Amino acid sequence: MDTLDRANATPVAHGSAPGPLVQGVEVAAGAFSARLGRWAHGDGTLSTRLAAAIAALIGGGELRPADRLPAERALSAAVAVSRGTVVSAYASLAEQGLVERRQGSGTTVAGARTTPAADRRPGRGEALFSALPNAIDLLRTVPQIPDLGVQLIRDHQPRLDLALLPETDPAGLPALRELIADMYRAEGTPTTPEQILVTHGAQQAISLVVNALVEPGDVVLAEEITWPGVTDSVGLRGGTVHGVPMGADGLDVDALAQAMARLRPVLVALNPHHQNPTGTRLPAAARHRVAELAAQYGVPVIEDRVVAGISFDGVVPPTLASERPDAPVLVVESVSKWAWAGLRIGWLRADPVLVRRLRGARQLADQSTSVPGQLLALDLIAHATELRRANSRVHQQRLLLLQELMAAHLPDWTYDPPRGGLSLWAALPRGSASALARVAAAHGVSIAGTGAFAVSAAAPDDHVRLPFTAPDDVLTEGVRRLGAAWREYRETLSSPA
């Protein structure tokens, strides 16, 4: 079976990276003991702490449904505790529904639950479309259409020979697939039309891939702060998203390598270029390492490039797919962020085998993408370079305005100015972004904090995403209101309890 059809169905271990826990049917006691770490330190009895450490391995995806835990005697010897302590810990896990115990069969991870229910948060992306009536929307990144885009839309004359075809291909119009393939070839990524699947926006492309590759209980890796369209799609499939730590330049690639060896993911979903929401741009060496890891482990990587071309310094990194031809990289892009947000035309560049598979799934979902929309996309993509540059100029000026407004109204907030993209990731000096959002709503401005983007519910709630896509007057008034809300909220933090 092609690795893209069912990625990493069995454990893999390469090089010197730590291997997976499972060896055959039963978890090896020695490897299991090493993964538990410093579990004996903390509050509670030894059995309580041991149970909590095992529960964390289950919650993080290192232990999967049907994995069999070490025998009680073997684990007690490996971790240097009495057998009674292990028996008590296993009993506690069984009471929580995390493991199943059967006489003669040992203790196995329960199949009905792979993460704590509190961490299952499908639908988080809905918060980005929940601006209150009459409130200024600083939730969404809906870019302004460049003047060139407006002119192209006005001048558009659809090709009737294509518009009147009796049937449409679920994979997209051949002329559009060829044009997209040409664009990638010009950018340095060899591509054929058979590698392109046209979709209703980038989100549909992501959802199609997730539906095809993720099964209940599977682990998907993503940046610890990421676009909720990824986490929500995986959650709906019953999978678990494990967040990989990030640094000043984006994804920590060493942490990614460790997670790929340890967690046996079926998919990695990354937004390495002007990442949404943090604005980070992965350096060249790190991008190449990601491609090497994809090839090494045979794990598909979704590369979200929807804002890669919105670059304020003119630097547009090549696709991860161009770094290594044998790496299973799935490139997702659309016209929405650099041409027209209202035109829901996106696409996926992938292996032709996966494209054919997704073509069938697409046919069941909605038959095909709107032909008039695809015809307009032909005109816009033909001018992609000019549209991206124009969009970059417009939003670079918007960013400068936002920085001036923040200096005036939010001078104690900190941030790293992004080198591209459509939003700024600002850190609060103290307090909770969720609490601030409630105060901001009362002041007539809607914002999104860490909770809308963090993979883990335990992530520090200390950042706010500020899009700089609204018209100048709207952005100015929105930040003024946010400044007033921040001052009111800050006073509550200073007040005695």
GROMACS .gro file of C-alpha atoms in nm:
model
  497
    1MET     CA    1   0.000   0.000   0.000
    2ASP     CA    2   0.126   0.349  -0.079
    3THR     CA    3   0.254   0.539   0.226
    4LEU     CA    4   0.017   0.819   0.141
    5ASP     CA    5  -0.280   0.584   0.162
    6ARG     CA    6  -0.197   0.468   0.513
    7ALA     CA    7   0.100   0.641   0.661
    8ASN     CA    8   0.309   0.472   0.928
    9ALA     CA    9   0.066   0.200   1.025
   10THR     CA   10   0.345   0.024   1.217
   11PRO     CA   11   0.612   0.159   1.451
   12VAL     CA   12   0.932   0.285   1.294
   13ALA     CA   13   1.267   0.375   1.445
   14HIS     CA   14   1.551   0.539   1.256
   15GLY     CA   15   1.900   0.651   1.348
   16SER     CA   16   1.960   0.746   1.707
   17ALA     CA   17   1.616   0.891   1.772
   18PRO     CA   18   1.427   0.732   2.063
   19GLY     CA   19   1.215   0.446   1.938
   20PRO     CA   20   0.846   0.386   1.995
   21LEU     CA   21   0.720   0.220   2.311
   22VAL     CA   22   0.547  -0.073   2.150
   23GLN     CA   23   0.752  -0.377   2.053
   24GLY     CA   24   0.515  -0.630   1.903
   25VAL     CA   25   0.211  -0.673   2.127
   26GLU     CA   26   0.329  -0.580   2.475
   27VAL     CA   27   0.509  -0.263   2.578
   28ALA     CA   28   0.864  -0.340   2.688
   29ALA     CA   29   0.906  -0.265   3.059
   30GLY     CA   30   1.248  -0.103   3.016
   31ALA     CA   31   1.137   0.135   2.742
   32PHE     CA   32   0.819   0.207   2.935
   33SER     CA   33   1.014   0.296   3.249
   34ALA     CA   34   1.234   0.538   3.054
   35ARG     CA   35   0.929   0.715   2.907
   36LEU     CA   36   0.775   0.765   3.251
   37GLY     CA   37   1.054   1.009   3.339
   38ARG     CA   38   1.069   1.153   3.694
   39TRP     CA   39   0.724   1.025   3.781
   40ALA     CA   40   0.802   0.951   4.146
   41HIS     CA   41   0.844   1.322   4.232
   42GLY     CA   42   0.537   1.517   4.335
   43ASP     CA   43   0.233   1.492   4.556
   44GLY     CA   44   0.029   1.184   4.641
   45THR     CA   45   0.112   0.820   4.691
   46LEU     CA   46   0.348   0.632   4.464
   47SER     CA   47   0.058   0.451   4.299
   48THR     CA   48  -0.125   0.781   4.235
   49ARG     CA   49   0.185   0.935   4.077
   50LEU     CA   50   0.252   0.624   3.867
   51ALA     CA   51  -0.107   0.622   3.742
   52ALA     CA   52  -0.083   0.993   3.652
   53ALA     CA   53   0.240   0.936   3.457
   54ILE     CA   54   0.085   0.649   3.258
   55ALA     CA   55  -0.230   0.856   3.194
   56ALA     CA   56  -0.007   1.133   3.053
   57LEU     CA   57   0.148   0.885   2.807
   58ILE     CA   58  -0.200   0.782   2.695
   59GLY     CA   59  -0.317   1.142   2.669
   60GLY     CA   60  -0.012   1.242   2.467
   61GLY     CA   61  -0.055   0.959   2.218
   62GLU     CA   62   0.255   0.759   2.314
   63LEU     CA   63   0.026   0.476   2.418
   64ARG     CA   64  -0.253   0.383   2.176
   65PRO     CA   65  -0.573   0.180   2.201
   66ALA     CA   66  -0.496  -0.194   2.234
   67ASP     CA   67  -0.133  -0.135   2.342
   68ARG     CA   68  -0.066  -0.383   2.627
   69LEU     CA   69   0.108  -0.244   2.933
   70PRO     CA   70   0.397  -0.433   3.096
   71ALA     CA   71   0.311  -0.715   3.329
   72GLU     CA   72   0.283  -0.606   3.692
   73ARG     CA   73   0.596  -0.790   3.807
   74ALA     CA   74   0.803  -0.666   3.514
   75LEU     CA   75   0.703  -0.303   3.566
   76SER     CA   76   0.752  -0.315   3.943
   77ALA     CA   77   1.108  -0.440   3.885
   78ALA     CA   78   1.175  -0.178   3.613
   79VAL     CA   79   1.061   0.118   3.824
   80ALA     CA   80   1.178  -0.022   4.160
   81VAL     CA   81   0.845  -0.028   4.345
   82SER     CA   82   0.636  -0.306   4.494
   83ARG     CA   83   0.401  -0.508   4.280
   84GLY     CA   84   0.116  -0.375   4.492
   85THR     CA   85   0.197  -0.019   4.382
   86VAL     CA   86   0.167  -0.120   4.015
   87VAL     CA   87  -0.154  -0.314   4.081
   88SER     CA   88  -0.305  -0.010   4.252
   89ALA     CA   89  -0.197   0.224   3.968
   90TYR     CA   90  -0.346  -0.007   3.703
   91ALA     CA   91  -0.669  -0.030   3.903
   92SER     CA   92  -0.691   0.350   3.919
   93LEU     CA   93  -0.644   0.376   3.542
   94ALA     CA   94  -0.916   0.116   3.488
   95GLU     CA   95  -1.155   0.317   3.706
   96GLN     CA   96  -1.085   0.621   3.486
   97GLY     CA   97  -1.167   0.421   3.176
   98LEU     CA   98  -0.817   0.459   3.036
   99VAL     CA   99  -0.722   0.089   3.045
  100GLU     CA  100  -0.899  -0.245   3.039
  101ARG     CA  101  -0.797  -0.537   3.262
  102ARG     CA  102  -0.878  -0.896   3.172
  103GLN     CA  103  -0.772  -1.208   3.355
  104GLY     CA  104  -0.510  -1.386   3.148
  105SER     CA  105  -0.482  -1.103   2.894
  106GLY     CA  106  -0.312  -0.836   3.100
  107THR     CA  107  -0.379  -0.463   3.098
  108THR     CA  108  -0.440  -0.284   2.767
  109VAL     CA  109  -0.508   0.076   2.672
  110ALA     CA  110  -0.881   0.126   2.625
  111GLY     CA  111  -0.996   0.189   2.269
  112ALA     CA  112  -1.279   0.423   2.356
  113ARG     CA  113  -1.066   0.702   2.490
  114THR     CA  114  -0.724   0.826   2.379
  115THR     CA  115  -0.725   1.173   2.536
  116PRO     CA  116  -0.902   1.326   2.834
  117ALA     CA  117  -1.247   1.448   2.737
  118ALA     CA  118  -1.161   1.799   2.852
  119ASP     CA  119  -0.894   1.821   2.582
  120ARG     CA  120  -1.134   1.736   2.301
  121ARG     CA  121  -1.235   2.075   2.170
  122PRO     CA  122  -1.386   2.039   1.823
  123GLY     CA  123  -1.526   2.355   1.673
  124ARG     CA  124  -1.267   2.597   1.814
  125GLY     CA  125  -1.240   2.762   1.473
  126GLU     CA  126  -1.601   2.873   1.506
  127ALA     CA  127  -1.483   3.136   1.754
  128LEU     CA  128  -1.311   3.319   1.467
  129PHE     CA  129  -1.647   3.372   1.298
  130SER     CA  130  -1.832   3.488   1.609
  131ALA     CA  131  -1.793   3.864   1.606
  132LEU     CA  132  -2.075   4.030   1.799
  133PRO     CA  133  -2.330   4.242   1.610
  134ASN     CA  134  -2.218   4.604   1.577
  135ALA     CA  135  -1.870   4.509   1.704
  136ILE     CA  136  -1.548   4.572   1.513
  137ASP     CA  137  -1.417   4.238   1.389
  138LEU     CA  138  -1.052   4.183   1.477
  139LEU     CA  139  -1.105   3.807   1.460
  140ARG     CA  140  -1.065   3.718   1.093
  141THR     CA  141  -0.787   3.774   0.842
  142VAL     CA  142  -0.992   3.883   0.540
  143PRO     CA  143  -0.746   4.070   0.315
  144GLN     CA  144  -0.819   4.367   0.096
  145ILE     CA  145  -0.841   4.291  -0.277
  146PRO     CA  146  -0.550   4.463  -0.457
  147ASP     CA  147  -0.646   4.715  -0.724
  148LEU     CA  148  -0.506   4.478  -0.986
  149GLY     CA  149  -0.737   4.205  -0.857
  150VAL     CA  150  -1.038   4.433  -0.880
  151GLN     CA  151  -0.947   4.518  -1.239
  152LEU     CA  152  -0.899   4.153  -1.335
  153ILE     CA  153  -1.237   4.063  -1.186
  154ARG     CA  154  -1.407   4.346  -1.376
  155ASP     CA  155  -1.239   4.256  -1.704
  156HIS     CA  156  -1.300   3.882  -1.669
  157GLN     CA  157  -1.460   3.718  -1.973
  158PRO     CA  158  -1.516   3.346  -1.910
  159ARG     CA  159  -1.411   3.098  -2.175
  160LEU     CA  160  -1.745   2.959  -2.290
  161ASP     CA  161  -1.582   2.655  -2.450
  162LEU     CA  162  -1.482   2.549  -2.097
  163ALA     CA  163  -1.791   2.680  -1.920
  164LEU     CA  164  -2.029   2.481  -2.139
  165LEU     CA  165  -1.860   2.142  -2.108
  166PRO     CA  166  -2.124   1.871  -2.043
  167GLU     CA  167  -1.925   1.725  -1.752
  168THR     CA  168  -1.677   1.861  -1.501
  169ASP     CA  169  -1.385   1.671  -1.350
  170PRO     CA  170  -1.397   1.647  -0.966
  171ALA     CA  171  -1.021   1.715  -0.973
  172GLY     CA  172  -1.071   2.048  -1.151
  173LEU     CA  173  -1.068   2.192  -1.502
  174PRO     CA  174  -0.770   2.053  -1.696
  175ALA     CA  175  -0.668   2.406  -1.800
  176LEU     CA  176  -0.659   2.522  -1.438
  177ARG     CA  177  -0.466   2.218  -1.316
  178GLU     CA  178  -0.213   2.276  -1.595
  179LEU     CA  179  -0.176   2.643  -1.504
  180ILE     CA  180  -0.123   2.564  -1.134
  181ALA     CA  181   0.135   2.300  -1.228
  182ASP     CA  182   0.310   2.560  -1.449
  183MET     CA  183   0.319   2.803  -1.158
  184TYR     CA  184   0.486   2.546  -0.930
  185ARG     CA  185   0.738   2.451  -1.197
  186ALA     CA  186   0.830   2.818  -1.240
  187GLU     CA  187   0.880   2.846  -0.864
  188GLY     CA  188   1.116   2.546  -0.860
  189THR     CA  189   0.881   2.261  -0.768
  190PRO     CA  190   0.848   2.006  -1.053
  191THR     CA  191   0.476   1.934  -1.089
  192THR     CA  192   0.240   1.768  -1.335
  193PRO     CA  193  -0.134   1.840  -1.374
  194GLU     CA  194  -0.203   1.491  -1.236
  195GLN     CA  195  -0.060   1.609  -0.904
  196ILE     CA  196  -0.318   1.888  -0.867
  197LEU     CA  197  -0.663   1.864  -0.709
  198VAL     CA  198  -0.873   2.184  -0.724
  199THR     CA  199  -1.090   2.242  -0.414
  200HIS     CA  200  -1.330   2.489  -0.256
  201GLY     CA  201  -1.054   2.675  -0.076
  202ALA     CA  202  -0.752   2.549   0.118
  203GLN     CA  203  -0.962   2.430   0.412
  204GLN     CA  204  -1.143   2.176   0.198
  205ALA     CA  205  -0.807   2.044   0.078
  206ILE     CA  206  -0.691   2.002   0.440
  207SER     CA  207  -1.018   1.832   0.538
  208LEU     CA  208  -1.004   1.590   0.244
  209VAL     CA  209  -0.651   1.483   0.338
  210VAL     CA  210  -0.739   1.442   0.706
  211ASN     CA  211  -1.050   1.239   0.621
  212ALA     CA  212  -0.844   1.011   0.398
  213LEU     CA  213  -0.544   0.954   0.624
  214VAL     CA  214  -0.663   0.985   0.984
  215GLU     CA  215  -0.855   0.715   1.172
  216PRO     CA  216  -0.990   0.724   1.529
  217GLY     CA  217  -0.702   0.709   1.776
  218ASP     CA  218  -0.438   0.826   1.526
  219VAL     CA  219  -0.189   1.098   1.616
  220VAL     CA  220  -0.129   1.404   1.399
  221LEU     CA  221   0.157   1.645   1.468
  222ALA     CA  222   0.122   2.022   1.428
  223GLU     CA  223   0.278   2.337   1.570
  224GLU     CA  224   0.169   2.388   1.931
  225ILE     CA  225  -0.003   2.709   1.813
  226THR     CA  226  -0.178   2.656   1.481
  227TRP     CA  227  -0.478   2.717   1.258
  228PRO     CA  228  -0.785   2.555   1.420
  229GLY     CA  229  -0.904   2.420   1.085
  230VAL     CA  230  -0.640   2.149   1.130
  231THR     CA  231  -0.720   2.055   1.490
  232ASP     CA  232  -1.096   2.067   1.435
  233SER     CA  233  -1.073   1.840   1.127
  234VAL     CA  234  -0.860   1.585   1.312
  235GLY     CA  235  -1.091   1.598   1.614
  236LEU     CA  236  -1.394   1.523   1.401
  237ARG     CA  237  -1.217   1.210   1.277
  238GLY     CA  238  -1.148   1.097   1.634
  239GLY     CA  239  -0.775   1.162   1.605
  240THR     CA  240  -0.545   1.345   1.844
  241VAL     CA  241  -0.332   1.647   1.754
  242HIS     CA  242  -0.003   1.663   1.942
  243GLY     CA  243   0.151   2.010   1.954
  244VAL     CA  244   0.520   2.044   1.869
  245PRO     CA  245   0.703   2.327   2.052
  246MET     CA  246   0.791   2.646   1.867
  247GLY     CA  247   1.066   2.904   1.897
  248ALA     CA  248   1.136   3.251   1.760
  249ASP     CA  249   1.168   3.111   1.405
  250GLY     CA  250   0.869   2.880   1.426
  251LEU     CA  251   0.863   2.504   1.463
  252ASP     CA  252   1.133   2.338   1.675
  253VAL     CA  253   1.251   2.081   1.421
  254ASP     CA  254   1.449   1.880   1.678
  255ALA     CA  255   1.128   1.843   1.879
  256LEU     CA  256   0.948   1.740   1.560
  257ALA     CA  257   1.207   1.467   1.497
  258GLN     CA  258   1.165   1.334   1.851
  259ALA     CA  259   0.786   1.339   1.823
  260MET     CA  260   0.790   1.155   1.490
  261ALA     CA  261   1.004   0.881   1.640
  262ARG     CA  262   0.808   0.864   1.965
  263LEU     CA  263   0.443   0.914   1.872
  264ARG     CA  264   0.409   0.727   1.540
  265PRO     CA  265   0.200   0.999   1.368
  266VAL     CA  266   0.003   0.929   1.054
  267LEU     CA  267   0.028   1.292   0.940
  268VAL     CA  268   0.213   1.617   1.010
  269ALA     CA  269   0.038   1.949   0.940
  270LEU     CA  270   0.257   2.260   0.925
  271ASN     CA  271   0.223   2.626   0.831
  272PRO     CA  272   0.593   2.715   0.799
  273HIS     CA  273   0.575   3.039   0.599
  274HIS     CA  274   0.439   3.345   0.784
  275GLN     CA  275   0.265   3.105   1.017
  276ASN     CA  276  -0.092   3.171   1.121
  277PRO     CA  277  -0.117   3.305   1.390
  278THR     CA  278   0.243   3.358   1.509
  279GLY     CA  279   0.381   3.507   1.185
  280THR     CA  280   0.703   3.304   1.205
  281ARG     CA  281   0.901   3.194   0.899
  282LEU     CA  282   1.090   2.865   0.915
  283PRO     CA  283   1.459   2.905   0.813
  284ALA     CA  284   1.597   2.726   0.508
  285ALA     CA  285   1.792   2.463   0.701
  286ALA     CA  286   1.488   2.377   0.913
  287ARG     CA  287   1.266   2.349   0.605
  288HIS     CA  288   1.510   2.105   0.449
  289ARG     CA  289   1.520   1.901   0.771
  290VAL     CA  290   1.139   1.874   0.772
  291ALA     CA  291   1.147   1.734   0.419
  292GLU     CA  292   1.418   1.487   0.520
  293LEU     CA  293   1.213   1.370   0.818
  294ALA     CA  294   0.907   1.321   0.596
  295ALA     CA  295   1.113   1.104   0.361
  296GLN     CA  296   1.287   0.918   0.644
  297TYR     CA  297   0.968   0.818   0.823
  298GLY     CA  298   0.734   0.804   0.523
  299VAL     CA  299   0.489   1.032   0.705
  300PRO     CA  300   0.294   1.278   0.486
  301VAL     CA  301   0.339   1.646   0.569
  302ILE     CA  302   0.067   1.899   0.485
  303GLU     CA  303   0.238   2.227   0.397
  304ASP     CA  304  -0.005   2.519   0.429
  305ARG     CA  305   0.119   2.797   0.196
  306VAL     CA  306  -0.186   3.022   0.176
  307VAL     CA  307   0.007   3.329   0.297
  308ALA     CA  308   0.359   3.228   0.192
  309GLY     CA  309   0.352   3.480  -0.094
  310ILE     CA  310   0.252   3.774   0.126
  311SER     CA  311   0.609   3.875   0.203
  312PHE     CA  312   0.718   4.221   0.317
  313ASP     CA  313   1.087   4.169   0.244
  314GLY     CA  314   1.034   3.993  -0.089
  315VAL     CA  315   1.149   3.655   0.042
  316VAL     CA  316   0.914   3.372  -0.061
  317PRO     CA  317   1.060   3.037   0.047
  318PRO     CA  318   1.026   2.743  -0.191
  319THR     CA  319   0.785   2.461  -0.112
  320LEU     CA  320   0.894   2.182   0.119
  321ALA     CA  321   0.817   1.952  -0.175
  322SER     CA  322   1.102   2.111  -0.370
  323GLU     CA  323   1.351   2.025  -0.095
  324ARG     CA  324   1.339   1.652  -0.154
  325PRO     CA  325   1.137   1.486  -0.434
  326ASP     CA  326   1.089   1.159  -0.244
  327ALA     CA  327   0.937   1.333   0.060
  328PRO     CA  328   0.556   1.285   0.087
  329VAL     CA  329   0.479   1.658   0.110
  330LEU     CA  330   0.123   1.772   0.036
  331VAL     CA  331   0.115   2.141  -0.060
  332VAL     CA  332  -0.206   2.333   0.012
  333GLU     CA  333  -0.272   2.680  -0.129
  334SER     CA  334  -0.554   2.907  -0.253
  335VAL     CA  335  -0.624   3.244  -0.413
  336SER     CA  336  -0.818   3.364  -0.108
  337LYS     CA  337  -0.539   3.543   0.079
  338TRP     CA  338  -0.362   3.716  -0.210
  339ALA     CA  339  -0.636   3.775  -0.468
  340TRP     CA  340  -0.993   3.759  -0.341
  341ALA     CA  341  -1.115   3.609  -0.013
  342GLY     CA  342  -1.462   3.564  -0.158
  343LEU     CA  343  -1.340   3.335  -0.436
  344ARG     CA  344  -1.322   2.993  -0.272
  345ILE     CA  345  -1.070   2.835  -0.507
  346GLY     CA  346  -0.789   2.633  -0.354
  347TRP     CA  347  -0.586   2.329  -0.446
  348LEU     CA  348  -0.368   2.047  -0.327
  349ARG     CA  349  -0.039   1.936  -0.484
  350ALA     CA  350   0.031   1.574  -0.396
  351ASP     CA  351   0.130   1.235  -0.529
  352PRO     CA  352  -0.096   1.138  -0.824
  353VAL     CA  353  -0.205   0.823  -0.637
  354LEU     CA  354  -0.342   1.030  -0.348
  355VAL     CA  355  -0.495   1.283  -0.587
  356ARG     CA  356  -0.689   1.003  -0.758
  357ARG     CA  357  -0.806   0.875  -0.422
  358LEU     CA  358  -0.917   1.219  -0.307
  359ARG     CA  359  -1.081   1.282  -0.643
  360GLY     CA  360  -1.321   0.997  -0.564
  361ALA     CA  361  -1.388   1.131  -0.215
  362ARG     CA  362  -1.442   1.476  -0.359
  363GLN     CA  363  -1.700   1.343  -0.603
  364LEU     CA  364  -1.903   1.203  -0.313
  365ALA     CA  365  -1.877   1.528  -0.116
  366ASP     CA  366  -1.981   1.795  -0.368
  367GLN     CA  367  -1.909   1.665  -0.719
  368SER     CA  368  -1.670   1.943  -0.826
  369THR     CA  369  -1.565   2.304  -0.782
  370SER     CA  370  -1.777   2.578  -0.940
  371VAL     CA  371  -1.679   2.616  -1.306
  372PRO     CA  372  -1.729   2.997  -1.315
  373GLY     CA  373  -1.504   3.025  -1.010
  374GLN     CA  374  -1.235   2.812  -1.173
  375LEU     CA  375  -1.253   3.022  -1.488
  376LEU     CA  376  -1.199   3.341  -1.289
  377ALA     CA  377  -0.913   3.172  -1.103
  378LEU     CA  378  -0.743   3.116  -1.440
  379ASP     CA  379  -0.719   3.495  -1.485
  380LEU     CA  380  -0.600   3.558  -1.129
  381ILE     CA  381  -0.338   3.281  -1.116
  382ALA     CA  382  -0.198   3.402  -1.448
  383HIS     CA  383  -0.110   3.722  -1.258
  384ALA     CA  384  -0.018   3.555  -0.928
  385THR     CA  385   0.325   3.718  -0.896
  386GLU     CA  386   0.192   4.073  -0.945
  387LEU     CA  387  -0.109   4.012  -0.717
  388ARG     CA  388   0.107   3.877  -0.435
  389ARG     CA  389   0.343   4.174  -0.457
  390ALA     CA  390   0.054   4.421  -0.458
  391ASN     CA  391  -0.109   4.245  -0.164
  392SER     CA  392   0.221   4.249   0.024
  393ARG     CA  393   0.260   4.624  -0.025
  394VAL     CA  394  -0.095   4.695   0.096
  395HIS     CA  395  -0.064   4.487   0.409
  396GLN     CA  396   0.288   4.599   0.493
  397GLN     CA  397   0.145   4.950   0.521
  398ARG     CA  398  -0.141   4.815   0.734
  399LEU     CA  399   0.112   4.650   0.966
  400LEU     CA  400   0.296   4.980   1.007
  401LEU     CA  401  -0.034   5.147   1.096
  402LEU     CA  402  -0.113   4.873   1.349
  403GLN     CA  403   0.227   4.918   1.512
  404GLU     CA  404   0.168   5.293   1.544
  405LEU     CA  405  -0.174   5.230   1.696
  406MET     CA  406  -0.035   4.978   1.943
  407ALA     CA  407   0.238   5.221   2.050
  408ALA     CA  408  -0.038   5.472   2.128
  409HIS     CA  409  -0.301   5.246   2.285
  410LEU     CA  410  -0.123   4.925   2.393
  411PRO     CA  411   0.233   5.037   2.469
  412ASP     CA  412   0.302   4.760   2.722
  413TRP     CA  413   0.218   4.475   2.481
  414THR     CA  414   0.513   4.302   2.313
  415TYR     CA  415   0.552   4.129   1.977
  416ASP     CA  416   0.794   4.036   1.701
  417PRO     CA  417   0.693   4.218   1.379
  418PRO     CA  418   0.610   3.953   1.117
  419ARG     CA  419   0.797   3.953   0.785
  420GLY     CA  420   0.483   3.855   0.601
  421GLY     CA  421   0.130   3.730   0.642
  422LEU     CA  422  -0.181   3.904   0.765
  423SER     CA  423  -0.167   3.909   1.146
  424LEU     CA  424   0.046   4.000   1.444
  425TRP     CA  425   0.085   3.772   1.750
  426ALA     CA  426   0.099   4.001   2.054
  427ALA     CA  427   0.189   3.897   2.409
  428LEU     CA  428  -0.001   4.037   2.706
  429PRO     CA  429   0.221   4.160   2.989
  430ARG     CA  430  -0.008   3.978   3.233
  431GLY     CA  431  -0.357   3.844   3.266
  432SER     CA  432  -0.567   3.615   3.046
  433ALA     CA  433  -0.646   3.668   2.678
  434SER     CA  434  -0.982   3.495   2.722
  435ALA     CA  435  -1.077   3.728   3.006
  436LEU     CA  436  -0.962   4.030   2.806
  437ALA     CA  437  -1.173   3.916   2.509
  438ARG     CA  438  -1.484   3.930   2.729
  439VAL     CA  439  -1.403   4.285   2.837
  440ALA     CA  440  -1.321   4.383   2.477
  441ALA     CA  441  -1.662   4.256   2.364
  442ALA     CA  442  -1.825   4.500   2.604
  443HIS     CA  443  -1.621   4.777   2.438
  444GLY     CA  444  -1.743   4.674   2.092
  445VAL     CA  445  -1.442   4.490   1.953
  446SER     CA  446  -1.404   4.114   1.897
  447ILE     CA  447  -1.062   3.948   1.937
  448ALA     CA  448  -0.920   3.595   1.948
  449GLY     CA  449  -0.663   3.481   2.201
  450THR     CA  450  -0.444   3.176   2.253
  451GLY     CA  451  -0.741   2.947   2.319
  452ALA     CA  452  -0.855   2.964   1.956
  453PHE     CA  453  -0.518   2.843   1.827
  454ALA     CA  454  -0.342   2.634   2.094
  455VAL     CA  455  -0.339   2.258   2.044
  456SER     CA  456  -0.342   2.197   2.420
  457ALA     CA  457  -0.597   2.339   2.662
  458ALA     CA  458  -0.308   2.378   2.907
  459ALA     CA  459  -0.121   2.631   2.688
  460PRO     CA  460  -0.054   2.971   2.851
  461ASP     CA  461  -0.347   3.202   2.771
  462ASP     CA  462  -0.128   3.506   2.714
  463HIS     CA  463  -0.140   3.607   2.344
  464VAL     CA  464  -0.386   3.780   2.111
  465ARG     CA  465  -0.390   3.757   1.732
  466LEU     CA  466  -0.439   4.099   1.571
  467PRO     CA  467  -0.517   4.091   1.197
  468PHE     CA  468  -0.410   4.400   1.001
  469THR     CA  469  -0.654   4.346   0.715
  470ALA     CA  470  -0.934   4.588   0.806
  471PRO     CA  471  -0.957   4.931   0.637
  472ASP     CA  472  -0.748   5.200   0.805
  473ASP     CA  473  -1.039   5.372   0.980
  474VAL     CA  474  -1.182   5.043   1.108
  475LEU     CA  475  -0.843   4.922   1.229
  476THR     CA  476  -0.781   5.255   1.400
  477GLU     CA  477  -1.111   5.248   1.588
  478GLY     CA  478  -1.076   4.879   1.671
  479VAL     CA  479  -0.736   4.922   1.837
  480ARG     CA  480  -0.860   5.233   2.020
  481ARG     CA  481  -1.145   5.028   2.168
  482LEU     CA  482  -0.909   4.742   2.249
  483GLY     CA  483  -0.679   4.984   2.429
  484ALA     CA  484  -0.970   5.106   2.642
  485ALA     CA  485  -1.068   4.746   2.718
  486TRP     CA  486  -0.712   4.660   2.816
  487ARG     CA  487  -0.687   4.953   3.056
  488GLU     CA  488  -1.015   4.852   3.221
  489TYR     CA  489  -0.909   4.489   3.247
  490ARG     CA  490  -0.562   4.581   3.376
  491GLU     CA  491  -0.723   4.771   3.663
  492THR     CA  492  -0.900   4.455   3.774
  493LEU     CA  493  -0.564   4.276   3.788
  494SER     CA  494  -0.429   4.546   4.017
  495SER     CA  495  -0.729   4.546   4.248
  496PRO     CA  496  -0.708   4.351   4.576
  497ALA     CA  497  -0.887   4.018   4.577
   0.00000   0.00000   0.00000
